[in-house]
Short mmCIF file of C-alpha atoms and ligand atoms in Angstrom, two decimals:
data_model
loop_
_atom_site.label_atom_id
_atom_site.label_comp_id
_atom_site.label_asym_id
_atom_site.label_seq_id
_atom_site.Cartn_x
_atom_site.Cartn_y
_atom_site.Cartn_z
CA ALA A 1 -51.60 -15.46 -25.85
CA THR A 2 -50.44 -16.56 -21.63
CA VAL A 3 -49.15 -12.82 -19.73
CA MET A 4 -47.77 -13.15 -16.33
CA ILE A 5 -47.19 -9.21 -15.54
CA ASP A 6 -45.17 -7.78 -12.15
CA VAL A 7 -45.54 -4.21 -11.69
CA ASP A 8 -43.00 -2.26 -9.60
CA LEU A 9 -42.95 1.39 -8.99
CA PHE A 10 -40.57 3.52 -11.42
CA LYS A 11 -37.67 4.73 -9.02
CA HIS A 12 -35.61 7.24 -10.03
CA ILE A 13 -33.63 10.03 -8.28
CA ASN A 14 -35.62 12.25 -5.58
CA ASP A 15 -38.81 10.57 -7.50
CA SER A 16 -40.61 8.03 -5.68
CA PHE A 17 -39.32 8.78 -2.60
CA GLY A 18 -41.35 6.93 0.78
CA HIS A 19 -44.03 5.22 -2.44
CA SER A 20 -45.05 2.09 -2.94
CA ILE A 21 -47.91 0.45 -4.55
CA GLY A 22 -50.88 0.89 -2.90
CA ASP A 23 -53.63 -0.90 -2.94
CA GLU A 24 -55.83 2.29 -4.68
CA MET A 25 -52.61 2.49 -7.61
CA LEU A 26 -53.32 -0.92 -8.45
CA VAL A 27 -57.57 -0.77 -8.84
CA GLU A 28 -56.69 1.16 -11.03
CA LEU A 29 -53.90 -0.37 -12.95
CA ALA A 30 -56.82 -4.06 -13.27
CA LYS A 31 -59.30 -0.75 -14.62
CA ARG A 32 -56.93 0.06 -17.83
CA LEU A 33 -55.33 -3.04 -18.80
CA ARG A 34 -58.90 -4.55 -19.29
CA SER A 35 -59.28 -1.46 -21.24
CA GLN A 36 -56.85 -3.29 -23.84
CA VAL A 37 -57.96 -6.67 -24.06
CA GLY A 38 -60.93 -7.74 -25.43
CA ASP A 39 -64.48 -8.92 -24.53
CA GLN A 40 -63.28 -12.58 -24.65
CA ASP A 41 -59.62 -12.19 -22.74
CA VAL A 42 -60.01 -12.85 -18.68
CA LEU A 43 -57.10 -10.14 -16.43
CA SER A 44 -56.48 -10.75 -13.01
CA ARG A 45 -54.58 -9.77 -10.27
CA ILE A 46 -52.21 -12.75 -8.57
CA GLY A 47 -51.37 -11.45 -5.15
CA GLY A 48 -49.46 -8.93 -4.67
CA ASP A 49 -48.19 -7.00 -7.80
CA GLU A 50 -48.31 -9.51 -10.39
CA PHE A 51 -51.84 -9.57 -12.79
CA VAL A 52 -52.13 -12.53 -15.90
CA ALA A 53 -54.16 -11.87 -18.81
CA LEU A 54 -55.29 -14.65 -21.02
CA ILE A 55 -55.65 -12.95 -24.42
CA SER A 56 -57.52 -15.43 -27.18
CA GLY A 57 -56.99 -15.62 -30.66
CA ILE A 58 -52.80 -14.58 -30.52
CA ASP A 59 -50.88 -18.00 -30.94
CA ASN A 60 -47.63 -16.25 -32.83
CA SER A 61 -45.04 -13.63 -31.99
CA GLU A 62 -45.66 -11.43 -34.05
CA ASP A 63 -49.02 -10.67 -33.03
CA ALA A 64 -48.14 -11.35 -29.00
CA THR A 65 -45.70 -8.69 -29.74
CA VAL A 66 -48.56 -5.91 -30.92
CA ALA A 67 -50.69 -6.81 -28.33
CA ILE A 68 -47.63 -5.86 -25.59
CA HIS A 69 -46.97 -2.92 -26.33
CA GLN A 70 -51.20 -1.87 -26.18
CA LEU A 71 -50.56 -2.92 -22.48
CA ARG A 72 -47.64 -0.94 -22.65
CA GLN A 73 -48.98 2.01 -23.22
CA VAL A 74 -51.29 1.92 -19.35
CA PHE A 75 -48.06 2.58 -18.74
CA GLU A 76 -47.61 5.23 -19.81
CA GLN A 77 -49.46 7.40 -18.09
CA PRO A 78 -48.61 8.14 -14.51
CA PHE A 79 -51.05 7.03 -11.91
CA ILE A 80 -52.35 10.36 -9.63
CA VAL A 81 -52.74 8.52 -6.23
CA SER A 82 -54.31 10.45 -2.64
CA THR A 83 -51.51 12.59 -1.24
CA GLY A 84 -52.31 14.08 -5.14
CA ASP A 85 -48.41 12.37 -5.82
CA HIS A 86 -47.56 11.49 -9.78
CA LEU A 87 -45.85 8.30 -9.51
CA ARG A 88 -45.00 5.97 -12.02
CA LEU A 89 -45.28 2.07 -12.88
CA THR A 90 -42.74 -0.16 -15.00
CA ALA A 91 -43.45 -3.78 -16.03
CA SER A 92 -42.00 -7.00 -16.76
CA MET A 93 -44.22 -8.83 -19.03
CA GLY A 94 -43.00 -12.68 -20.61
CA VAL A 95 -45.50 -14.23 -22.80
CA SER A 96 -46.48 -17.98 -23.51
CA LEU A 97 -48.36 -18.61 -26.38
CA TYR A 98 -50.03 -22.14 -27.11
CA PRO A 99 -50.49 -24.11 -28.50
CA SER A 100 -45.99 -23.64 -29.00
CA ASP A 101 -45.35 -23.57 -25.27
CA GLY A 102 -47.49 -24.98 -23.43
CA ALA A 103 -51.75 -26.78 -24.16
CA ASP A 104 -52.74 -26.65 -20.74
CA ALA A 105 -52.77 -23.49 -19.01
CA ASP A 106 -50.20 -24.44 -15.30
CA THR A 107 -47.63 -25.11 -18.20
CA LEU A 108 -48.15 -22.10 -20.71
CA LEU A 109 -48.76 -19.61 -16.80
CA ARG A 110 -44.74 -21.52 -15.59
CA ASN A 111 -43.29 -20.76 -18.65
CA ALA A 112 -45.50 -16.91 -19.07
CA ASP A 113 -43.88 -16.40 -15.02
CA ALA A 114 -40.32 -17.72 -16.66
CA ALA A 115 -40.58 -15.66 -19.45
CA MET A 116 -41.45 -12.70 -17.39
CA TYR A 117 -38.55 -13.44 -14.84
CA ARG A 118 -35.49 -13.69 -17.55
CA ALA A 119 -37.32 -10.36 -18.86
CA LYS A 120 -36.66 -8.57 -14.98
CA ASN A 121 -33.55 -9.70 -14.59
CA ASP A 122 -33.06 -8.53 -18.50
CA GLY A 123 -34.40 -4.66 -16.34
CA ARG A 124 -37.61 -3.44 -15.70
CA ASN A 125 -40.17 -2.94 -17.64
CA ASN A 126 -38.67 -4.77 -20.14
CA TYR A 127 -41.01 -8.58 -22.05
CA ALA A 128 -39.86 -11.12 -22.54
CA PHE A 129 -41.23 -14.47 -24.75
CA TYR A 130 -40.36 -18.40 -23.28
CA THR A 131 -37.94 -20.22 -24.96
CA GLU A 132 -37.46 -23.79 -23.79
CA SER A 133 -34.08 -22.92 -22.11
CA LEU A 134 -36.20 -20.78 -19.28
CA THR A 135 -37.22 -23.94 -18.15
CA GLN A 136 -33.87 -25.46 -17.44
CA GLN A 137 -32.92 -22.32 -16.18
CA SER A 138 -36.03 -21.82 -13.92
CA PHE A 139 -35.64 -25.42 -12.10
CA GLU A 140 -31.64 -24.58 -11.55
CA HIS A 141 -33.49 -21.02 -10.48
CA LEU A 142 -36.30 -23.00 -8.26
CA LYS A 143 -33.37 -25.62 -6.27
CA LEU A 144 -31.26 -22.68 -5.49
CA GLN A 145 -33.65 -20.96 -3.58
CA SER A 146 -35.00 -23.88 -2.00
CA ALA A 147 -31.19 -24.54 -0.87
CA LEU A 148 -30.69 -20.79 0.32
CA TYR A 149 -33.46 -21.20 2.61
CA GLY A 150 -31.43 -23.86 4.33
CA ALA A 151 -28.38 -22.48 4.11
CA ILE A 152 -27.24 -21.06 7.77
CA GLU A 153 -29.27 -23.58 9.37
CA GLN A 154 -27.24 -25.96 8.33
CA ASN A 155 -24.48 -24.04 8.02
CA ALA A 156 -23.33 -23.91 4.82
CA LEU A 157 -21.82 -20.37 4.95
CA TYR A 158 -18.59 -19.02 6.35
CA LEU A 159 -17.01 -16.32 4.56
CA MET A 160 -13.03 -15.60 3.00
CA TYR A 161 -11.41 -12.72 3.60
CA GLN A 162 -8.72 -11.09 1.42
CA PRO A 163 -6.28 -8.23 2.54
CA LYS A 164 -7.00 -4.87 1.58
CA LEU A 165 -2.90 -3.74 1.55
CA ASP A 166 -1.65 0.04 1.45
CA LEU A 167 -0.05 1.32 -2.15
CA VAL A 168 3.73 1.94 -1.17
CA SER A 169 4.55 0.65 2.12
CA ARG A 170 2.67 -2.22 0.94
CA LYS A 171 0.84 -3.36 4.00
CA THR A 172 -2.46 -5.07 5.68
CA VAL A 173 -4.69 -1.67 5.85
CA GLY A 174 -7.75 -4.40 6.10
CA PHE A 175 -9.61 -7.31 4.45
CA GLU A 176 -13.13 -7.45 2.73
CA ALA A 177 -14.93 -10.31 3.90
CA LEU A 178 -16.19 -12.38 1.28
CA LEU A 179 -18.94 -14.82 1.07
CA ARG A 180 -18.97 -18.19 0.45
CA TRP A 181 -22.10 -20.59 -0.03
CA HIS A 182 -21.19 -24.57 -0.34
CA ASP A 183 -24.34 -26.62 -0.18
CA PRO A 184 -24.02 -30.03 0.11
CA GLN A 185 -25.65 -31.33 -3.43
CA LEU A 186 -24.94 -28.44 -5.51
CA GLY A 187 -21.97 -27.83 -4.34
CA LEU A 188 -19.72 -24.58 -4.60
CA ILE A 189 -21.56 -21.52 -5.75
CA SER A 190 -20.63 -18.02 -6.95
CA PRO A 191 -22.44 -14.96 -4.44
CA ALA A 192 -22.10 -12.67 -7.36
CA VAL A 193 -24.95 -15.96 -7.93
CA PHE A 194 -26.55 -16.25 -5.14
CA ILE A 195 -27.05 -12.51 -3.34
CA PRO A 196 -29.21 -11.91 -5.93
CA VAL A 197 -31.65 -14.26 -5.26
CA ALA A 198 -31.37 -14.14 -1.36
CA GLU A 199 -32.47 -10.15 -2.47
CA LYS A 200 -35.41 -12.14 -4.58
CA ILE A 201 -37.03 -14.14 -2.13
CA GLY A 202 -36.50 -11.82 0.54
CA LEU A 203 -33.95 -14.14 2.65
CA ILE A 204 -31.16 -11.24 2.12
CA HIS A 205 -31.60 -9.69 6.14
CA GLU A 206 -31.20 -12.72 7.16
CA ILE A 207 -27.24 -13.29 5.38
CA GLY A 208 -26.03 -10.37 5.99
CA LEU A 209 -26.79 -9.92 9.52
CA TRP A 210 -25.10 -13.05 9.66
CA VAL A 211 -21.96 -12.27 7.79
CA LEU A 212 -21.76 -8.62 10.18
CA GLU A 213 -21.67 -10.59 12.91
CA THR A 214 -19.11 -13.13 11.74
CA ALA A 215 -17.31 -10.87 10.16
CA CYS A 216 -17.57 -8.53 13.32
CA ARG A 217 -16.88 -11.57 15.62
CA GLN A 218 -13.58 -12.72 12.90
CA GLY A 219 -11.94 -8.59 14.40
CA MET A 220 -13.04 -9.14 17.84
CA ARG A 221 -11.54 -12.58 17.86
CA TRP A 222 -7.84 -11.25 15.35
CA LEU A 223 -8.29 -8.12 18.52
CA SER A 224 -8.10 -11.50 21.70
CA GLU A 225 -4.85 -12.49 19.29
CA GLY A 226 -2.62 -9.66 20.13
CA LYS A 227 -2.92 -9.13 15.70
CA HIS A 228 -3.49 -6.51 13.97
CA PHE A 229 -6.00 -6.13 11.03
CA GLY A 230 -6.78 -2.96 10.67
CA ARG A 231 -10.19 -2.88 8.84
CA ILE A 232 -13.00 -5.70 8.06
CA ALA A 233 -15.47 -4.28 5.31
CA VAL A 234 -18.14 -5.28 4.75
CA ASN A 235 -20.77 -5.90 1.65
CA VAL A 236 -23.80 -4.41 2.30
CA ALA A 237 -26.64 -5.48 -0.16
CA GLY A 238 -28.92 -2.82 -1.83
CA GLN A 239 -32.11 -3.96 0.41
CA GLN A 240 -30.12 -4.19 3.54
CA LEU A 241 -29.82 -0.49 3.29
CA GLN A 242 -32.77 0.92 2.51
CA ARG A 243 -34.08 -0.80 5.91
CA SER A 244 -35.26 1.69 8.41
CA SER A 245 -33.23 -0.71 11.35
CA PHE A 246 -29.95 -1.28 9.01
CA VAL A 247 -28.51 2.06 11.08
CA ASP A 248 -30.05 -0.11 14.10
CA ASP A 249 -28.70 -3.77 13.08
CA VAL A 250 -25.22 -2.65 12.52
CA LYS A 251 -25.31 -0.82 16.01
CA ARG A 252 -25.89 -3.98 18.05
CA VAL A 253 -24.12 -5.82 15.95
CA LEU A 254 -21.23 -3.60 16.71
CA ALA A 255 -22.86 -3.94 21.09
CA GLU A 256 -23.28 -7.54 20.63
CA THR A 257 -19.72 -8.49 19.10
CA GLY A 258 -17.88 -6.01 21.32
CA LEU A 259 -15.88 -4.64 18.72
CA PRO A 260 -14.77 -1.06 18.01
CA ALA A 261 -16.21 0.68 15.38
CA LYS A 262 -13.32 1.97 13.98
CA HIS A 263 -12.16 -1.72 13.11
CA LEU A 264 -15.70 -1.89 10.92
CA GLU A 265 -15.87 -0.66 6.86
CA LEU A 266 -19.24 -1.30 4.96
CA GLU A 267 -18.96 -1.10 1.71
CA VAL A 268 -21.58 0.26 -0.18
CA THR A 269 -21.85 -0.36 -4.86
CA GLU A 270 -22.70 3.09 -6.37
CA SER A 271 -25.62 1.91 -7.85
CA VAL A 272 -27.15 1.08 -4.03
CA MET A 273 -26.33 4.53 -3.03
CA MET A 274 -28.12 6.53 -6.45
CA GLN A 275 -31.38 4.42 -6.21
CA ASN A 276 -32.28 6.58 -2.51
CA PRO A 277 -29.47 9.16 -2.80
CA ASP A 278 -31.50 10.70 0.54
CA LEU A 279 -32.03 7.71 2.30
CA ALA A 280 -27.91 6.90 1.22
CA ILE A 281 -27.25 10.47 3.05
CA ARG A 282 -29.36 9.81 6.29
CA ASP A 283 -28.25 6.25 6.67
CA LEU A 284 -24.67 6.93 6.41
CA LYS A 285 -23.94 9.51 7.85
CA LEU A 286 -25.20 8.15 11.06
CA LEU A 287 -23.25 5.58 10.29
CA GLY A 288 -19.48 7.27 9.36
CA ASP A 289 -20.76 9.37 12.76
CA LEU A 290 -20.15 5.97 15.10
CA GLY A 291 -16.26 5.71 13.38
CA ILE A 292 -17.48 3.75 10.81
CA GLU A 293 -15.59 3.92 7.01
CA LEU A 294 -17.92 3.77 4.61
CA SER A 295 -16.77 3.57 0.98
CA VAL A 296 -18.11 3.08 -3.23
CA ASP A 297 -17.90 -0.51 -4.27
CA ASP A 298 -17.36 -1.30 -7.90
CA PHE A 299 -17.17 2.62 -8.38
CA GLY A 300 -17.06 4.14 -12.47
CA THR A 301 -20.16 1.24 -12.82
CA GLY A 302 -23.13 2.85 -12.42
CA TYR A 303 -25.06 5.78 -12.56
CA SER A 304 -23.45 8.30 -9.67
CA SER A 305 -24.39 12.03 -9.87
CA LEU A 306 -21.79 13.65 -8.86
CA ASN A 307 -23.32 16.29 -7.64
CA TYR A 308 -24.77 13.67 -5.39
CA LEU A 309 -21.09 11.82 -4.59
CA LYS A 310 -19.78 15.26 -3.30
CA LYS A 311 -22.70 15.09 -0.98
CA LEU A 312 -22.31 11.98 0.03
CA PRO A 313 -20.33 10.87 3.70
CA ILE A 314 -17.98 8.46 2.57
CA HIS A 315 -14.57 7.82 3.01
CA LYS A 316 -13.81 5.73 0.25
CA LEU A 317 -13.52 5.16 -3.41
CA LYS A 318 -12.95 1.27 -4.74
CA ILE A 319 -12.49 1.17 -9.09
CA ASP A 320 -13.91 -1.15 -10.04
CA GLN A 321 -12.19 -4.89 -11.50
CA SER A 322 -13.72 -3.79 -15.03
CA PHE A 323 -11.58 -0.39 -14.81
CA VAL A 324 -7.74 -2.43 -13.96
CA ARG A 325 -8.49 -4.47 -16.23
CA ASP A 326 -5.32 -4.65 -18.44
CA ILE A 327 -4.35 -1.70 -17.38
CA PRO A 328 -2.19 -0.06 -18.23
CA PHE A 329 -1.94 -1.40 -22.27
CA ASP A 330 -5.40 -1.28 -22.46
CA THR A 331 -6.10 2.49 -23.10
CA ASN A 332 -10.25 3.41 -21.94
CA ASN A 333 -9.14 1.78 -19.09
CA THR A 334 -6.49 3.50 -18.31
CA ALA A 335 -7.99 6.24 -18.97
CA ILE A 336 -10.23 6.10 -16.17
CA ALA A 337 -8.14 4.71 -13.21
CA LYS A 338 -6.12 8.06 -14.11
CA ALA A 339 -9.16 9.68 -13.61
CA VAL A 340 -11.41 8.06 -11.37
CA ILE A 341 -8.40 8.57 -9.21
CA ALA A 342 -8.19 12.53 -9.60
CA LEU A 343 -11.70 12.83 -9.08
CA GLY A 344 -11.77 10.72 -5.66
CA HIS A 345 -8.54 12.78 -4.70
CA ALA A 346 -10.08 16.33 -5.79
CA LEU A 347 -13.64 15.69 -3.55
CA LYS A 348 -11.03 13.70 -0.15
CA LEU A 349 -11.57 9.95 -0.88
CA ASP A 350 -8.80 6.89 -0.37
CA ILE A 351 -8.75 5.03 -3.70
CA ILE A 352 -8.86 1.62 -3.53
CA ALA A 353 -8.86 -0.25 -7.16
CA GLU A 354 -9.85 -4.09 -7.08
CA GLY A 355 -8.61 -6.93 -9.00
CA VAL A 356 -5.32 -6.05 -9.08
CA GLU A 357 -3.73 -9.85 -10.65
CA THR A 358 -0.04 -8.57 -11.69
CA LYS A 359 3.00 -6.36 -11.29
CA GLU A 360 2.27 -3.97 -14.00
CA GLN A 361 -1.30 -2.87 -12.70
CA ALA A 362 0.04 -2.42 -9.33
CA ASP A 363 2.83 0.26 -10.07
CA PHE A 364 1.13 1.68 -12.23
CA LEU A 365 -2.51 2.76 -9.38
CA GLN A 366 1.34 3.01 -7.47
CA GLN A 367 2.55 5.85 -9.67
CA ASN A 368 -1.10 7.32 -10.07
CA GLN A 369 -1.45 8.49 -6.68
CA CYS A 370 -4.13 5.24 -5.98
CA ASP A 371 -3.96 4.19 -2.51
CA GLN A 372 -4.90 1.01 -1.99
CA ALA A 373 -5.34 -2.56 -3.33
CA GLN A 374 -6.27 -5.71 -3.39
CA GLY A 375 -6.27 -8.61 -5.82
CA TYR A 376 -4.37 -12.01 -6.77
CA LEU A 377 -1.97 -10.47 -7.16
CA PHE A 378 -1.58 -10.30 -3.74
CA SER A 379 -3.65 -12.62 -2.56
CA ARG A 380 -6.92 -14.46 -3.09
CA PRO A 381 -9.79 -14.12 -0.79
CA GLN A 382 -8.55 -17.26 2.34
CA LEU A 383 -9.30 -18.49 5.28
CA PRO A 384 -8.36 -16.31 8.17
CA GLU A 385 -6.70 -19.42 9.65
CA ASP A 386 -4.31 -18.44 7.08
CA LEU A 387 -3.43 -15.11 6.70
CA ASP A 388 -1.33 -14.89 9.64
CA ALA A 389 1.90 -14.00 6.84
CA PHE A 390 -1.13 -10.76 6.90
CA LEU A 391 -1.35 -10.14 10.12
CA SER A 392 0.94 -8.35 12.21
P1 LIG B 1 -17.27 -7.75 -4.66
O1 LIG B 1 -17.87 -6.91 -3.61
O2 LIG B 1 -17.40 -6.52 -6.06
O3 LIG B 1 -15.49 -8.67 -5.18
C1 LIG B 1 -14.63 -8.06 -5.31
C2 LIG B 1 -14.76 -9.79 -6.37
O4 LIG B 1 -14.10 -10.05 -7.00
C3 LIG B 1 -14.95 -11.17 -4.99
O5 LIG B 1 -15.28 -12.23 -6.19
C4 LIG B 1 -13.29 -11.06 -4.98
O6 LIG B 1 -13.15 -13.15 -4.61
C5 LIG B 1 -13.02 -10.62 -6.79
N1 LIG B 1 -11.75 -11.53 -6.95
C6 LIG B 1 -10.92 -10.36 -5.89
N2 LIG B 1 -9.47 -9.93 -6.26
C7 LIG B 1 -9.44 -10.37 -7.66
C8 LIG B 1 -8.63 -10.76 -8.85
O7 LIG B 1 -7.37 -10.44 -8.64
N3 LIG B 1 -9.08 -10.83 -10.05
C9 LIG B 1 -11.11 -11.39 -9.97
N4 LIG B 1 -10.75 -11.89 -11.21
N5 LIG B 1 -11.31 -11.71 -8.74
C10 LIG B 1 -10.69 -11.13 -8.02
P2 LIG B 1 -16.38 -12.98 -5.56
O8 LIG B 1 -16.01 -12.55 -3.83
O9 LIG B 1 -17.23 -13.88 -5.89
O10 LIG B 1 -18.27 -12.16 -5.06
C11 LIG B 1 -18.51 -11.41 -6.01
C12 LIG B 1 -20.26 -10.86 -5.47
O11 LIG B 1 -20.29 -11.40 -4.54
C13 LIG B 1 -18.87 -9.32 -4.76
O12 LIG B 1 -18.14 -8.49 -5.82
C14 LIG B 1 -20.49 -9.09 -4.00
O13 LIG B 1 -20.54 -8.52 -5.12
C15 LIG B 1 -20.60 -10.16 -3.70
N6 LIG B 1 -21.06 -10.70 -2.98
C16 LIG B 1 -20.25 -11.26 -1.92
N7 LIG B 1 -20.30 -11.62 -0.22
C17 LIG B 1 -21.38 -10.54 0.00
C18 LIG B 1 -21.24 -10.66 1.32
O14 LIG B 1 -21.18 -11.10 2.41
N8 LIG B 1 -22.52 -9.47 1.33
C19 LIG B 1 -23.57 -9.42 -0.16
N9 LIG B 1 -24.43 -8.04 -0.03
N10 LIG B 1 -22.81 -9.59 -1.22
C20 LIG B 1 -21.28 -10.03 -1.37
CA1 LIG B 2 -43.05 -6.28 -8.47
CA1 LIG B 3 -17.18 -5.84 -2.81
CA1 LIG B 4 -16.42 -4.98 -8.10
#
């Protein structure tokens, strides 16, 4: 069996903050993994934090599962580094079997790698076996990756803007900038698909900056035309917020474009804030002090600690569209939406609902004191030149 292993630092609230996987840990890990494989087997580190184990005599998934579980044992004990900290690693493993998944080393490695990415996508600390459909998937993925590298230069990215309305006055309070990628060969690709790819290959910083700049420039254009648009909201990906230069990047873009901070809003997902709450609190405070409005995106889908939520310097909660679906008919969602509104107001936050598609939803949300809404009922995301009806 060929087992591809990618390790990551276990991240938990207040845990591992400021650490990365050092060589010290990787050497210790290699030693531990070595002790779990036989003398005839091969274990090697293939760059960064990836390892490959070639385990002989295993050609079926039952035996391979046993071997995997043995390898996984080495992650149960923490690593004690020279600073005295106890750190944990998680592992994503992908397995390919000889001869069913490939007759040569190259194929087996490639297939184990595809399985490993599958395991990683299914959540850290997982393992997966290679299947034929993974080849097609990883092929698509590769095509996407290489096309994305050229997307900015080729002018293949653009922004659509979706109005956000006050539920009582039904007037525009702002717009959310939503990124679009139209590749000449691959066609229109959803941000839900390519943003994670951009994060994986490290392109998210460049793309994120492009979005911020483009949105701020659009705001300036509207200002110069005397059009009132409230705030432009820009989505911030996890890795952007994690980067130490993020606050300075935002300041620089505001200075360069000239957009006053009171016209900018940043949407950060709940799970990103909770991944590293101390860092989030620090940076969001700096951004909030500039006059930028801060919203918690996809609220309710993550694992917010209410204790942290209370400490985060935020202004607005965005009820995720999965909870807006079928209200007021779906009793669970209706209860959740009401609870989020009550929670948010108790914390003196504004509440916006996304994905509002029907009049029933809007009326219900309004009756229950939800402050703002956004969704196809009012408008789909549109190009800036088509939004005059929402500008005053
Ligand atoms: P999100 O931030 O939760 O954005 C809301 C998504 O719901 C958008 O999908 C929007 O077009 C869609 N939507 C709006 N109203 C309705 C409605 O009434 N019904 C339904 N069914 N959908 C509605 P979109 O534009 O495909 O974006 C998907 C996700 O991609 C976004 O989810 C966001 O996480 C990410 N994304 C988009 N643009 C950017 C960006 O510039 N940067 C980053 N980091 N992520 C982005
Ligand atoms: Ca890794
Ligand atoms: Ca958003
Ligand atoms: Ca959402």
